[in-house]
XYZ file of C-alpha atoms in Angstrom:
178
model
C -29.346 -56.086 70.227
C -28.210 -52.269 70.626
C -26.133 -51.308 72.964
C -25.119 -47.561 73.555
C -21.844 -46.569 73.696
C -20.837 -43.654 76.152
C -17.248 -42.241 76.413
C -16.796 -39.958 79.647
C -13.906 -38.424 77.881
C -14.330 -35.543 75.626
C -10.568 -35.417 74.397
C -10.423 -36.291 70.655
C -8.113 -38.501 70.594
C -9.582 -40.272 73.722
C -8.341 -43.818 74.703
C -11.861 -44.465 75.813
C -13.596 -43.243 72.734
C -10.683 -45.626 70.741
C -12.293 -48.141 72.594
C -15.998 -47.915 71.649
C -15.196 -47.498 68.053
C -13.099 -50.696 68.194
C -16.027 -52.502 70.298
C -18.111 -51.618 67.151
C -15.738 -53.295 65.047
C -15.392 -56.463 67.357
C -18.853 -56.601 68.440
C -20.986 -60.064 68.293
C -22.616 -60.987 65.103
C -26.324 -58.989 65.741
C -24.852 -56.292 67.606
C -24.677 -52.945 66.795
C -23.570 -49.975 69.168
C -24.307 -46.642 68.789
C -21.743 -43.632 70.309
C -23.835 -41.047 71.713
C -21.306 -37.784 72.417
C -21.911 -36.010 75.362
C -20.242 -32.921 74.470
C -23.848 -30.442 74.159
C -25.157 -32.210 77.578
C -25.193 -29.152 79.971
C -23.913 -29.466 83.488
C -26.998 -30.828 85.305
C -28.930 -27.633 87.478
C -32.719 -28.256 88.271
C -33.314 -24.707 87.672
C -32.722 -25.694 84.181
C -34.300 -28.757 84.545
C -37.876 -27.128 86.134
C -37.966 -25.085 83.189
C -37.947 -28.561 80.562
C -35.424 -30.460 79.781
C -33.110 -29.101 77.152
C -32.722 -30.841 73.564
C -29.298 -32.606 74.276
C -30.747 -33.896 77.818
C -34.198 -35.045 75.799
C -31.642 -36.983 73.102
C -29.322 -38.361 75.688
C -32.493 -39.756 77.693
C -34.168 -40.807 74.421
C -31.074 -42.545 73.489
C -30.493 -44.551 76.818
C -34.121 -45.598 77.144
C -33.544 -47.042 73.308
C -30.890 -49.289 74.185
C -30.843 -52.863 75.638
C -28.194 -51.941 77.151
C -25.302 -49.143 78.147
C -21.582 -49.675 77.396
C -20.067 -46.909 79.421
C -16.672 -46.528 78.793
C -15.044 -45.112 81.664
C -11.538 -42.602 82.196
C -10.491 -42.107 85.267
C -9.291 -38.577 86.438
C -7.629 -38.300 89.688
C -9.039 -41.742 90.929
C -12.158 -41.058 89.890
C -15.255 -41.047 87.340
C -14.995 -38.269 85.076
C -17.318 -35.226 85.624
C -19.110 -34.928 81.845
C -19.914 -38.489 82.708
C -21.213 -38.665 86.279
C -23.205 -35.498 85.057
C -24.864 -37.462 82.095
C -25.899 -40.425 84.823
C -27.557 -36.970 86.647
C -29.349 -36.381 84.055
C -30.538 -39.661 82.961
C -31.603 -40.432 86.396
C -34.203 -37.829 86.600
C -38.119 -38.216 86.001
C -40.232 -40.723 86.381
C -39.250 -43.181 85.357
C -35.618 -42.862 85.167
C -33.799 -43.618 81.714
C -31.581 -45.244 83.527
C -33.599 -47.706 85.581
C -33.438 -51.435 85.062
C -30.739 -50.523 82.306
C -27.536 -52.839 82.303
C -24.238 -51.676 81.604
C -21.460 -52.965 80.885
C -17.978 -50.873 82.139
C -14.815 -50.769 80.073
C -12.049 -48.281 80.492
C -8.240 -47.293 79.634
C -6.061 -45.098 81.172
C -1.975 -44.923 80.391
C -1.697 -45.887 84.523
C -0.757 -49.415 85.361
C -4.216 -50.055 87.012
C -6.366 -49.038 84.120
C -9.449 -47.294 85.881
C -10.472 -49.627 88.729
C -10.831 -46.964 90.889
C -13.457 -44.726 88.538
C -14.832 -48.233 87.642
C -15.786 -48.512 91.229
C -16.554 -45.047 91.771
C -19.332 -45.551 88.412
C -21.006 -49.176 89.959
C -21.419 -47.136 93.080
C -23.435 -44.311 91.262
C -25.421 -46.624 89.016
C -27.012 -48.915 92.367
C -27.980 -45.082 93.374
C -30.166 -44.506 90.648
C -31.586 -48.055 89.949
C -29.386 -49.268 86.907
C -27.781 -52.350 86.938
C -24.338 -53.277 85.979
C -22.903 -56.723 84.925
C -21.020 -58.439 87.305
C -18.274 -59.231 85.331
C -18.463 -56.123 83.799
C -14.832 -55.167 84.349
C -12.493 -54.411 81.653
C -9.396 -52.496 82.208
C -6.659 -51.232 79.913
C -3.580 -50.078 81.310
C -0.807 -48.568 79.725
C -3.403 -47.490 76.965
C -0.971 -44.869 75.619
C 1.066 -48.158 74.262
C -1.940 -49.753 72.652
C -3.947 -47.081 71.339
C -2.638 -44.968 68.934
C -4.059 -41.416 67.401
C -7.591 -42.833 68.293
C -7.372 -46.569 67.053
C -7.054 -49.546 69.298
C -3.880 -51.000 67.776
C -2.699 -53.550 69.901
C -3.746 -57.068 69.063
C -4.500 -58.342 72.292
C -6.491 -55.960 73.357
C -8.949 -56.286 71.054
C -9.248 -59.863 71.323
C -9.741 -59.096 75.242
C -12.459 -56.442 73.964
C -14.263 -58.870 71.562
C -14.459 -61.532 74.478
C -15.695 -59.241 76.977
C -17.925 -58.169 74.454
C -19.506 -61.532 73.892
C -19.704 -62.833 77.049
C -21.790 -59.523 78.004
C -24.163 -60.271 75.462
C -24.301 -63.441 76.139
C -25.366 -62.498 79.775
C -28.217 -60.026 78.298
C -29.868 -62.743 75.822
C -30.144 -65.130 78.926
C -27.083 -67.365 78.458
């Protein structure tokens, strides 16, 4: 199974992008996920888009339609989803048919607030029913206080990856019909 991983944080030392790269080092036996960067998508404009899609927004649609499945891993900025990622969900969600459609994801997030990012968590579900994708159900992970268990870019706290390879497997376990 391949599952694409998508940070909507561009920061290098991102507490989401610590998180993909340790959910590729927890992942289920037959698992592999791949981190597509979204740092040469351009924001979304259908002038641009009427004209052909540019190479990053061909790749990042390629990429999506590739996958069994999308783990998006979500920051929150002012109580909501970030902008480079609600503008790569733009993009994926045009033509016909949509990258996007009938693709499950599964959400996963930190943030160094107490909450985690329920709110941007919400804020993605709500634009993924919008353009046909689907999102597990129990698709909720939240890290709070990441800035205590995620250090220079490395999940270091214990727990939390245990948490992450659970969630993990019991997503995958969901996609293979279990």
């Amino acid at each position: 199974m391949k599952l694409l991983g998508v940070s909507g944080s561009l920061r290098a030392a991102s507490f989401n992008t610590a998180l993909l790269h340790a959910a590729q080092e927890v992942a289920p036996d037959g698992v592999t996920i791949e981190i597509f960067r979204l740092h040469d998508l351009p924001l979304f404009n259908q002038d641009v888009e009427d004209q052909g899609d540019p190479a990053p927004v061909t790749a990042w649609k390629d990429a999506v339609r590739g996958a069994d499945a999308l783990l998006l891993a979500c920051p929150e900025y002012n109580g909501g989803v970030t902008g480079v990622l609600k503008n790569a969900i733009d993009w994926a969600s045009r033509g016909a048919p949509s990258a996007l459609q009938g693709k499950t994801a599964c959400i996963i997030g930190a943030s160094p607030g107490v909450t985690g990012t329920v709110r941007a968590q919400d804020a993605l579900r709500q634009s993924l029913r919008k353009v046909s994708a689907q999102y597990w159900p129990l698709s909720e992970m939240l890290v709070g206080q990441a800035h205590t268990k995620i250090e220079a870019g490395v999940v270091t706290d214990e727990k939390t990856r245990a948490y992450l390879a659970r969630h993990l497997a019991t997503f995958v376990e969901h996609m293979r019909g279990g």
